[in-house]
Short mmCIF file of C-alpha atoms (C1' of nucleotides) in Angstrom, two decimals:
data_model
loop_
_atom_site.label_atom_id
_atom_site.label_comp_id
_atom_site.label_asym_id
_atom_site.label_seq_id
_atom_site.Cartn_x
_atom_site.Cartn_y
_atom_site.Cartn_z
CA MET A 1 0.00 0.00 0.00
CA LYS A 2 2.79 2.41 0.98
CA ALA A 3 0.76 5.54 1.56
CA ASP A 4 3.00 8.57 1.52
CA LYS A 5 1.05 10.53 4.10
CA ILE A 6 0.97 8.64 7.38
CA SER A 7 -1.50 9.81 9.97
CA GLU A 8 -0.34 10.48 13.51
CA LEU A 9 -3.00 8.09 14.75
CA THR A 10 -1.23 5.38 12.82
CA THR A 11 2.23 6.16 14.18
CA ASN A 12 0.87 6.31 17.72
CA ARG A 13 -0.49 2.81 17.24
CA LEU A 14 2.88 1.62 15.94
CA SER A 15 4.27 2.45 19.40
CA ILE A 16 1.58 0.29 20.93
CA TYR A 17 2.22 -2.58 18.56
CA LEU A 18 5.91 -2.38 19.34
CA ARG A 19 5.20 -2.62 23.03
CA CYS A 20 3.00 -5.68 22.46
CA LEU A 21 5.65 -7.32 20.31
CA ASN A 22 8.29 -6.76 22.97
CA GLU A 23 6.05 -8.49 25.45
CA LEU A 24 5.45 -11.41 23.09
CA ALA A 25 9.15 -11.66 22.26
CA SER A 26 10.08 -11.84 25.93
CA GLU A 27 7.67 -14.74 26.24
CA GLY A 28 9.55 -16.51 23.48
CA ARG A 29 6.78 -16.38 20.89
CA LYS A 30 8.07 -16.69 17.32
CA THR A 31 5.06 -15.70 15.23
CA VAL A 32 1.81 -13.89 15.85
CA SER A 33 -1.27 -13.23 13.73
CA SER A 34 -3.01 -9.87 13.65
CA ASP A 35 -6.03 -11.60 15.15
CA ILE A 36 -4.12 -12.95 18.17
CA LEU A 37 -2.48 -9.56 18.68
CA ALA A 38 -5.86 -7.87 18.49
CA LYS A 39 -7.61 -10.24 20.87
CA ARG A 40 -4.84 -10.22 23.42
CA PHE A 41 -4.27 -6.47 23.51
CA HIS A 42 -7.79 -5.28 22.75
CA LEU A 43 -7.08 -3.90 19.31
CA ASN A 44 -8.68 -4.34 15.91
CA SER A 45 -6.97 -6.83 13.62
CA ALA A 46 -7.88 -5.06 10.37
CA GLN A 47 -6.44 -1.86 11.74
CA ILE A 48 -3.20 -3.53 12.71
CA ARG A 49 -2.82 -4.97 9.20
CA LYS A 50 -3.70 -1.67 7.58
CA ASP A 51 -1.32 0.33 9.76
CA LEU A 52 1.53 -2.05 8.99
CA ALA A 53 0.66 -2.08 5.29
CA CYS A 54 1.56 1.61 5.13
CA PHE A 55 5.21 0.64 5.55
CA GLY A 56 5.54 -2.61 3.64
CA GLU A 57 4.44 -6.23 3.59
CA PHE A 58 5.75 -7.71 6.79
CA GLY A 59 3.44 -10.68 7.18
CA VAL A 60 3.23 -14.12 5.62
CA ARG A 61 -0.24 -15.32 4.63
CA GLY A 62 -1.29 -18.35 6.57
CA VAL A 63 1.44 -17.73 9.16
CA GLY A 64 1.18 -14.21 10.49
CA TYR A 65 4.08 -11.97 11.47
CA TYR A 66 7.50 -13.05 12.75
CA VAL A 67 7.62 -11.39 16.17
CA GLU A 68 11.30 -10.46 16.21
CA ASN A 69 11.33 -9.33 12.62
CA LEU A 70 8.28 -7.12 13.01
CA ARG A 71 9.66 -5.71 16.24
CA ASP A 72 12.88 -4.79 14.46
CA GLN A 73 10.98 -3.24 11.57
CA LEU A 74 8.83 -1.11 13.88
CA THR A 75 11.89 -0.09 15.89
CA ARG A 76 13.49 1.11 12.69
CA ILE A 77 10.36 2.83 11.37
CA LEU A 78 9.90 4.71 14.64
CA GLY A 79 13.53 5.78 14.58
CA LEU A 80 14.18 3.96 17.85
CA ASP A 81 17.36 2.45 16.47
CA HIS A 82 18.92 5.88 17.01
CA HIS A 83 19.53 7.57 20.32
CA HIS A 84 17.93 10.89 21.05
CA ARG A 85 19.21 13.53 23.40
CA VAL A 86 16.65 15.57 25.26
CA GLY A 87 16.86 19.08 26.66
CA ILE A 88 14.26 20.16 29.19
CA ILE A 89 13.50 23.85 29.57
CA GLY A 90 12.11 24.61 32.99
CA ALA A 91 13.77 23.03 36.02
CA GLY A 92 10.75 23.23 38.29
CA ARG A 93 9.17 20.15 39.80
CA LEU A 94 7.73 18.96 36.49
CA GLY A 95 11.00 19.44 34.63
CA ALA A 96 12.87 17.68 37.42
CA ALA A 97 10.41 14.79 37.43
CA LEU A 98 10.73 14.39 33.67
CA ALA A 99 14.52 14.49 33.95
CA ASP A 100 14.52 11.08 35.55
CA TYR A 101 11.25 9.77 34.15
CA TYR A 102 11.91 6.15 33.32
CA GLY A 103 10.31 6.62 29.91
CA PHE A 104 13.18 8.93 29.08
CA THR A 105 15.94 7.17 30.90
CA GLN A 106 15.11 3.53 30.17
CA THR A 107 14.80 3.83 26.42
CA ASN A 108 16.63 5.52 23.60
CA PHE A 109 16.13 8.93 25.15
CA THR A 110 18.78 10.49 27.33
CA VAL A 111 18.14 13.72 29.17
CA ALA A 112 21.28 15.69 28.41
CA ALA A 113 20.52 19.03 30.04
CA LEU A 114 18.01 21.11 31.99
CA PHE A 115 17.58 24.83 31.43
CA ASP A 116 16.15 27.55 33.63
CA ALA A 117 16.15 31.32 33.92
CA ASP A 118 16.24 31.37 37.73
CA PRO A 119 19.83 32.16 38.89
CA GLY A 120 19.09 30.15 42.03
CA LYS A 121 18.66 27.02 39.94
CA ILE A 122 21.39 27.49 37.35
CA GLY A 123 24.39 25.31 38.14
CA GLU A 124 22.33 22.95 40.27
CA GLN A 125 22.59 19.22 39.65
CA ILE A 126 19.29 17.30 39.36
CA GLY A 127 19.92 13.58 39.29
CA GLU A 128 22.51 13.06 36.58
CA VAL A 129 21.83 16.31 34.86
CA LYS A 130 23.03 19.87 35.24
CA VAL A 131 20.85 22.97 35.05
CA TYR A 132 22.10 25.54 32.54
CA ASP A 133 21.14 29.16 31.96
CA VAL A 134 18.41 29.19 29.34
CA ALA A 135 20.20 32.19 27.79
CA ASN A 136 22.88 29.75 26.63
CA PHE A 137 20.35 27.29 25.23
CA SER A 138 21.51 27.32 21.63
CA LYS A 139 25.17 26.88 22.52
CA ILE A 140 24.64 24.06 25.02
CA ALA A 141 22.09 22.36 22.74
CA LYS A 142 24.69 22.16 19.99
CA LYS A 143 27.44 21.04 22.34
CA GLU A 144 25.23 18.33 23.85
CA SER A 145 23.76 17.28 20.48
CA ILE A 146 20.21 17.82 21.73
CA ASP A 147 17.60 16.88 19.14
CA VAL A 148 14.43 16.84 21.27
CA ALA A 149 13.27 19.70 23.48
CA VAL A 150 10.72 19.60 26.29
CA ILE A 151 8.91 22.75 27.39
CA ALA A 152 8.13 22.64 31.11
CA VAL A 153 7.75 26.35 31.85
CA PRO A 154 4.66 28.39 32.83
CA ALA A 155 2.24 29.09 29.98
CA GLN A 156 3.21 32.72 29.45
CA PHE A 157 6.83 31.80 28.68
CA ALA A 158 6.07 28.83 26.44
CA GLN A 159 5.86 30.65 23.09
CA PRO A 160 9.15 32.57 23.45
CA VAL A 161 10.84 29.38 24.65
CA LEU A 162 9.53 27.57 21.59
CA GLU A 163 11.04 30.25 19.38
CA LEU A 164 14.36 29.85 21.17
CA ILE A 165 14.23 26.11 20.55
CA SER A 166 13.30 26.64 16.93
CA LYS A 167 16.19 29.06 16.38
CA ALA A 168 18.57 26.45 17.79
CA GLY A 169 17.51 24.20 14.91
CA ILE A 170 15.66 21.62 17.01
CA LYS A 171 12.83 19.94 15.09
CA ALA A 172 10.99 17.93 17.76
CA VAL A 173 9.32 19.54 20.76
CA MET A 174 7.10 18.29 23.54
CA ASN A 175 5.11 20.98 25.32
CA PHE A 176 3.63 20.62 28.80
CA ALA A 177 2.52 24.24 29.12
CA PRO A 178 -1.28 24.45 29.02
CA THR A 179 -1.45 26.71 26.01
CA PRO A 180 -1.56 26.18 22.26
CA LEU A 181 1.68 27.16 20.56
CA LEU A 182 2.49 28.19 17.02
CA ALA A 183 5.42 26.33 15.52
CA GLY A 184 7.09 26.44 12.13
CA GLU A 185 6.11 23.95 9.42
CA ASP A 186 9.32 21.99 9.87
CA VAL A 187 8.99 21.61 13.64
CA LYS A 188 7.00 18.74 15.15
CA LEU A 189 5.20 19.96 18.25
CA LYS A 190 3.32 17.70 20.65
CA THR A 191 1.37 19.40 23.38
CA ILE A 192 0.38 17.44 26.46
CA ASP A 193 -2.21 19.57 28.15
CA LEU A 194 -2.97 18.21 31.60
CA THR A 195 -5.54 20.93 32.21
CA ILE A 196 -7.66 19.75 29.29
CA SER A 197 -7.42 16.15 30.47
CA LEU A 198 -8.41 17.12 34.00
CA GLU A 199 -11.34 19.21 32.80
CA SER A 200 -12.46 16.34 30.64
CA LEU A 201 -12.61 14.17 33.78
CA SER A 202 -14.52 16.93 35.53
CA TYR A 203 -17.04 17.03 32.67
CA PHE A 204 -17.57 13.30 33.00
CA LEU A 205 -18.16 13.57 36.74
CA ALA A 206 -20.67 16.37 36.14
CA GLN A 207 -22.81 14.16 33.88
CA PRO A 208 -25.74 12.55 35.64
CA ALA A 209 -25.47 8.76 35.60
CA LEU A 210 -28.01 7.13 33.34
CA PRO A 211 -31.09 5.60 34.98
CA ASN A 212 -29.71 2.07 34.80
CA GLY A 213 -26.62 3.19 36.63
CA GLN A 214 -24.44 3.04 33.53
CA GLN A 215 -22.73 5.94 31.85
CA LYS A 216 -23.27 6.46 28.18
CA MET B 1 -29.34 20.81 18.76
CA LYS B 2 -28.75 19.14 22.12
CA ALA B 3 -27.06 15.95 20.95
CA ASP B 4 -27.12 13.33 23.68
CA LYS B 5 -23.78 11.77 22.81
CA ILE B 6 -21.02 14.35 23.14
CA SER B 7 -17.65 13.45 21.68
CA GLU B 8 -14.55 13.80 23.80
CA LEU B 9 -13.04 15.97 21.08
CA THR B 10 -15.87 18.40 21.68
CA THR B 11 -15.43 18.52 25.46
CA ASN B 12 -11.69 18.98 25.05
CA ARG B 13 -12.39 21.99 22.89
CA LEU B 14 -14.78 23.39 25.50
CA SER B 15 -11.77 23.62 27.82
CA ILE B 16 -9.96 25.61 25.19
CA TYR B 17 -12.90 27.92 24.60
CA LEU B 18 -13.18 28.51 28.34
CA ARG B 19 -9.52 29.47 28.48
CA CYS B 20 -10.02 31.93 25.62
CA LEU B 21 -13.10 33.43 27.25
CA ASN B 22 -11.24 33.93 30.51
CA GLU B 23 -8.59 35.82 28.62
CA LEU B 24 -11.19 37.97 26.86
CA ALA B 25 -13.07 38.60 30.11
CA SER B 26 -9.89 39.76 31.84
CA GLU B 27 -9.46 42.27 29.00
CA GLY B 28 -12.93 43.62 29.75
CA ARG B 29 -14.57 42.43 26.53
CA LYS B 30 -18.34 42.11 26.86
CA THR B 31 -19.30 40.17 23.71
CA VAL B 32 -17.46 38.09 21.16
CA SER B 33 -18.48 36.48 17.87
CA SER B 34 -17.44 32.97 16.92
CA ASP B 35 -15.51 34.52 14.06
CA ILE B 36 -13.44 36.81 16.29
CA LEU B 37 -12.82 33.95 18.69
CA ALA B 38 -11.71 31.73 15.82
CA LYS B 39 -9.40 34.28 14.21
CA ARG B 40 -7.78 35.29 17.44
CA PHE B 41 -7.12 31.83 18.80
CA HIS B 42 -6.62 29.93 15.55
CA LEU B 43 -9.85 27.94 15.70
CA ASN B 44 -12.70 27.33 13.25
CA SER B 45 -15.81 29.43 13.80
CA ALA B 46 -18.25 26.79 12.53
CA GLN B 47 -16.77 24.29 14.91
CA ILE B 48 -17.09 26.62 17.86
CA ARG B 49 -20.76 27.21 17.06
CA LYS B 50 -21.39 23.52 16.55
CA ASP B 51 -19.66 22.53 19.77
CA LEU B 52 -21.63 25.08 21.77
CA ALA B 53 -24.89 24.10 20.07
CA CYS B 54 -24.57 20.66 21.68
CA PHE B 55 -25.39 22.24 25.01
CA GLY B 56 -27.90 24.97 24.19
CA GLU B 57 -28.31 28.28 22.39
CA PHE B 58 -25.93 30.65 24.08
CA GLY B 59 -25.48 33.22 21.35
CA VAL B 60 -27.53 36.13 20.03
CA ARG B 61 -27.73 36.50 16.26
CA GLY B 62 -26.19 39.69 15.05
CA VAL B 63 -24.37 40.13 18.39
CA GLY B 64 -22.40 37.02 19.22
CA TYR B 65 -21.86 35.57 22.69
CA TYR B 66 -21.81 37.44 25.97
CA VAL B 67 -18.32 36.68 27.27
CA GLU B 68 -19.15 36.38 30.97
CA ASN B 69 -22.33 34.45 30.36
CA LEU B 70 -20.69 31.95 28.05
CA ARG B 71 -17.78 31.57 30.43
CA ASP B 72 -20.18 30.78 33.25
CA GLN B 73 -22.09 28.31 31.09
CA LEU B 74 -18.91 26.47 30.07
CA THR B 75 -17.69 26.45 33.65
CA ARG B 76 -20.94 24.79 34.66
CA ILE B 77 -20.98 22.33 31.74
CA LEU B 78 -17.42 21.24 32.51
CA GLY B 79 -18.31 20.77 36.15
CA LEU B 80 -15.75 23.38 37.17
CA ASP B 81 -18.24 25.03 39.52
CA HIS B 82 -17.56 22.12 41.87
CA HIS B 83 -14.30 21.35 43.61
CA HIS B 84 -12.59 18.06 42.99
CA ARG B 85 -10.29 16.26 45.36
CA VAL B 86 -7.45 14.31 43.82
CA GLY B 87 -5.58 11.28 45.15
CA ILE B 88 -2.27 10.40 43.53
CA ILE B 89 -1.07 6.81 43.71
CA GLY B 90 2.68 6.60 43.41
CA ALA B 91 4.79 9.07 45.37
CA GLY B 92 7.83 8.88 43.11
CA ARG B 93 9.17 11.91 41.30
CA LEU B 94 6.25 12.09 38.89
CA GLY B 95 3.65 11.75 41.64
CA ALA B 96 5.45 14.36 43.71
CA ALA B 97 5.66 16.73 40.75
CA LEU B 98 1.97 16.34 40.05
CA ALA B 99 1.17 16.93 43.72
CA ASP B 100 2.06 20.57 43.36
CA TYR B 101 1.45 20.98 39.64
CA TYR B 102 -0.17 24.37 39.30
CA GLY B 103 -2.84 22.89 37.05
CA PHE B 104 -4.02 20.93 40.05
CA THR B 105 -3.39 23.49 42.71
CA GLN B 106 -4.45 26.68 40.97
CA THR B 107 -7.85 25.53 39.81
CA ASN B 108 -10.75 23.59 41.22
CA PHE B 109 -8.56 20.59 41.87
CA THR B 110 -6.97 20.00 45.25
CA VAL B 111 -4.50 17.20 45.79
CA ALA B 112 -5.77 15.65 49.00
CA ALA B 113 -3.44 12.69 49.42
CA LEU B 114 -0.54 10.72 47.98
CA PHE B 115 -0.30 6.95 48.25
CA ASP B 116 2.64 4.57 48.02
CA ALA B 117 3.55 1.00 48.91
CA ASP B 118 7.13 1.84 49.94
CA PRO B 119 7.34 1.93 53.76
CA GLY B 120 10.16 4.43 53.40
CA LYS B 121 7.79 6.92 51.82
CA ILE B 122 4.67 6.33 53.87
CA GLY B 123 4.18 9.09 56.43
CA GLU B 124 6.36 11.50 54.49
CA GLN B 125 5.08 15.00 53.77
CA ILE B 126 5.39 16.22 50.16
CA GLY B 127 4.52 19.87 49.94
CA GLU B 128 1.14 20.23 51.59
CA VAL B 129 0.26 16.58 51.22
CA LYS B 130 0.89 13.45 53.25
CA VAL B 131 1.86 10.07 51.81
CA TYR B 132 -0.43 7.25 52.94
CA ASP B 133 -0.08 3.48 52.68
CA VAL B 134 -1.79 2.42 49.47
CA ALA B 135 -3.24 -0.52 51.43
CA ASN B 136 -5.50 2.02 53.15
CA PHE B 137 -6.52 3.65 49.89
CA SER B 138 -10.24 3.01 50.11
CA LYS B 139 -10.52 4.24 53.70
CA ILE B 140 -8.47 7.42 53.16
CA ALA B 141 -10.21 8.11 49.85
CA LYS B 142 -13.58 8.14 51.58
CA LYS B 143 -12.31 10.19 54.53
CA GLU B 144 -10.72 12.75 52.19
CA SER B 145 -13.68 12.77 49.75
CA ILE B 146 -11.40 11.95 46.83
CA ASP B 147 -13.27 11.83 43.52
CA VAL B 148 -10.37 11.83 41.05
CA ALA B 149 -7.46 9.38 41.11
CA VAL B 150 -4.11 9.70 39.36
CA ILE B 151 -2.02 6.62 38.60
CA ALA B 152 1.69 7.42 38.74
CA VAL B 153 3.12 3.96 39.38
CA PRO B 154 5.25 1.70 37.14
CA ALA B 155 3.37 0.00 34.29
CA GLN B 156 3.21 -3.45 35.87
CA PHE B 157 1.30 -2.13 38.91
CA ALA B 158 -1.10 0.10 37.01
CA GLN B 159 -3.89 -2.43 36.40
CA PRO B 160 -4.14 -3.66 40.01
CA VAL B 161 -4.03 -0.05 41.21
CA LEU B 162 -6.86 0.79 38.84
CA GLU B 163 -8.90 -2.02 40.30
CA LEU B 164 -8.23 -0.70 43.79
CA ILE B 165 -9.40 2.74 42.69
CA SER B 166 -12.46 1.27 41.07
CA LYS B 167 -13.38 -0.71 44.17
CA ALA B 168 -13.16 2.48 46.20
CA GLY B 169 -15.98 3.85 44.01
CA ILE B 170 -13.92 6.50 42.22
CA LYS B 171 -15.22 7.22 38.71
CA ALA B 172 -12.52 9.45 37.19
CA VAL B 173 -8.95 8.29 36.68
CA MET B 174 -5.92 9.77 35.00
CA ASN B 175 -3.23 7.25 34.11
CA PHE B 176 0.42 8.13 33.50
CA ALA B 177 1.65 4.54 33.31
CA PRO B 178 2.68 3.69 29.74
CA THR B 179 0.24 0.84 29.34
CA PRO B 180 -3.36 0.52 28.22
CA LEU B 181 -5.71 -0.30 31.08
CA LEU B 182 -9.11 -1.94 31.23
CA ALA B 183 -11.66 0.00 33.22
CA GLY B 184 -15.31 -0.62 33.99
CA GLU B 185 -18.01 0.99 31.88
CA ASP B 186 -18.83 3.52 34.57
CA VAL B 187 -15.23 4.66 35.08
CA LYS B 188 -13.74 7.41 32.94
CA LEU B 189 -10.10 6.67 32.27
CA LYS B 190 -7.69 9.06 30.58
CA THR B 191 -4.27 7.73 29.77
CA ILE B 192 -1.42 10.14 29.17
CA ASP B 193 1.23 8.05 27.57
CA LEU B 194 4.48 9.97 27.36
CA THR B 195 6.22 7.05 25.69
CA ILE B 196 3.86 7.17 22.73
CA SER B 197 4.33 10.92 22.43
CA LEU B 198 8.09 10.58 22.57
CA GLU B 199 8.13 7.81 19.99
CA SER B 200 5.94 9.90 17.76
CA LEU B 201 8.60 12.62 17.89
CA SER B 202 11.23 10.01 17.15
CA TYR B 203 9.26 8.86 14.09
CA PHE B 204 9.12 12.42 12.84
CA LEU B 205 12.87 12.87 13.24
CA ALA B 206 13.47 9.61 11.38
CA GLN B 207 11.57 10.85 8.30
CA PRO B 208 13.81 12.29 5.61
CA ALA B 209 13.10 15.95 4.97
CA LEU B 210 11.43 16.58 1.62
CA PRO B 211 13.61 17.85 -1.25
CA ASN B 212 12.50 21.46 -0.78
CA GLY B 213 13.55 21.30 2.85
CA GLN B 214 10.01 21.19 4.17
CA GLN B 215 8.35 18.36 6.04
CA LYS B 216 5.10 17.01 4.74
"C1'" DT C 1 -40.86 51.28 10.16
"C1'" DT C 2 -37.80 49.65 6.73
"C1'" DG C 3 -33.65 48.11 4.81
"C1'" DC C 4 -28.92 46.78 5.68
"C1'" DA C 5 -25.31 44.54 8.20
"C1'" DT C 6 -24.17 41.11 11.37
"C1'" DT C 7 -23.93 36.59 13.28
"C1'" DT C 8 -26.04 32.55 14.98
"C1'" DG C 9 -27.81 27.69 14.53
"C1'" DT C 10 -28.10 24.11 11.39
"C1'" DT C 11 -28.08 21.51 7.21
"C1'" DA C 12 -25.51 19.66 3.56
"C1'" DC C 13 -21.13 18.37 2.03
"C1'" DC C 14 -16.54 16.74 2.30
"C1'" DT C 15 -12.60 14.40 4.54
"C1'" DT C 16 -10.64 11.21 7.60
"C1'" DT C 17 -10.76 7.12 10.20
"C1'" DT C 18 -12.46 2.68 11.33
"C1'" DT C 19 -14.56 -1.64 10.36
"C1'" DC C 20 -16.08 -5.28 7.37
"C1'" DA C 21 -15.47 -8.71 4.01
"C1'" DC C 22 -13.06 -11.46 0.82
"C1'" DA C 23 -9.77 -12.80 -2.93
"C1'" DA C 24 -5.02 -14.12 -3.02
"C1'" DA C 25 -1.19 -16.35 -0.99
"C1'" DA C 26 0.98 -19.46 1.95
"C1'" DT C 27 1.35 -23.81 4.86
"C1'" DC C 28 0.50 -28.57 5.89
"C1'" DG C 29 -1.08 -33.29 5.94
"C1'" DA C 30 -2.29 -37.06 3.20
"C1'" DT D 1 0.06 -32.95 -5.96
"C1'" DC D 2 -4.17 -31.46 -4.00
"C1'" DG D 3 -7.58 -29.86 -0.94
"C1'" DA D 4 -8.38 -27.82 3.53
"C1'" DT D 5 -7.04 -24.24 6.55
"C1'" DT D 6 -5.03 -20.11 7.91
"C1'" DT D 7 -4.13 -15.35 7.52
"C1'" DT D 8 -2.59 -11.51 4.96
"C1'" DG D 9 -3.40 -7.24 2.17
"C1'" DT D 10 -6.85 -4.39 0.39
"C1'" DG D 11 -11.11 -2.49 -1.68
"C1'" DA D 12 -15.66 -1.19 -0.29
"C1'" DA D 13 -18.85 0.32 3.33
"C1'" DA D 14 -19.78 2.66 7.48
"C1'" DA D 15 -18.90 5.88 11.04
"C1'" DA D 16 -16.96 9.95 12.83
"C1'" DG D 17 -15.30 14.40 12.44
"C1'" DG D 18 -14.62 18.90 10.21
"C1'" DT D 19 -15.86 22.72 6.91
"C1'" DA D 20 -18.80 25.54 4.13
"C1'" DA D 21 -22.86 27.78 3.15
"C1'" DC D 22 -27.10 29.90 4.15
"C1'" DA D 23 -31.83 30.88 6.10
"C1'" DA D 24 -33.46 32.93 10.26
"C1'" DA D 25 -32.96 36.15 13.83
"C1'" DT D 26 -31.29 40.33 15.73
"C1'" DG D 27 -29.64 45.12 16.04
"C1'" DC D 28 -29.04 49.64 14.12
"C1'" DA D 29 -29.31 53.72 11.29
"C1'" DA D 30 -32.14 56.60 8.84
#
DNA sequence: TTGCATTTGTTACCTTTTTCACAAAATCGA
DNA sequence: TCGATTTTGTGAAAAAGGTAACAAATGCAA
């Protein structure tokens, strides 16, 4: 099929498939069908096949997919065969927590540096990582080969920080500030807005339960 | 219109609209049209009108929406006229960071308690909040009137923790463990999977730039 | 009061995403 | 080799989501 425009929903699912395959591989399973994968991990088998078909023909009819092979393919497709170096801007509690978040540390992501504007924090050591002056961001980012930036500053500073990141030539940014940001065409920006998620839970709680006691 | 099944995409946008309205209100603006709202905050005016129409007719033709009125309506719809009390399970760095995340503290959400299984952490005070033994979750949750739970434990413990939360009668759960969870029909579960977001950035970085230097 | 300008609420259309269904391909046992 | 079985890859259908367009309602100026 080899579609040239891959939806983000598809790539997000690739991460999930990869996780499932790692689990199966550690159990020693050699092959798996899309149907088994779907049943076991509560997915849809047609969707799995279609998502994979965007990138090639990895399966064998009548057999399924070779677990290790597919895992390697997905690892490659997701770029997880390369290491990434992360810079976190904002050395508050959230930034500090992210600095040794196992998702960063355990995988192909290494937190290389923290940045802050507060002179009280600059120079501090948080876990393995040093806090630098955000004014030197571009210089340190180059020196430390940072290719992923994380914004963990208050909302009002997020847009200028994003521009700083952009000027330093970094193309992948994760934003935790609860505000929409405008990024250049060539920069991939992912915003994780905890406020929206919380308010979505609040909305759910505000809905009256249906008569039978079930929610819609 | 008053649709009975409201999509989560719609309620997420209500949060955004509310944020915009708060900004406009603080500037002293009395009315706003969907078109102004859309242009200023990079939204689509038809979508704003359609989202709002799910809940009633809040606008006046030829005038637009009364900023304060609409803000109050959205606040009510999102259940933000009630306080929520949050319990965080997992008093590691992430749990601790969330405990005084301004998104929780500054709004209608109060972090009432932290929970952990590590005897070394139980009894500790993190910011304003005490760390309780997770074995006493149900009891403390009732005593502290907790109605929102946050899962901030390693992936392998997330499902049993969710069941604990569920048994305590809590209906709204935010999950930070990088694993899909199975929740009962009557429980609203929001998973924030940083691993998927990170890997999505990695995928983007792995794509070759297009010949003209732009990304697709 | 009338006509013009504005802006909503809603319908119709279009796009994207998901699910269904099945021909084509591969394995395996006899 | 052949027929039965499995399972992929994919086209077609369905569902969900987003955008455009416009009649109906409102305000305002003359």
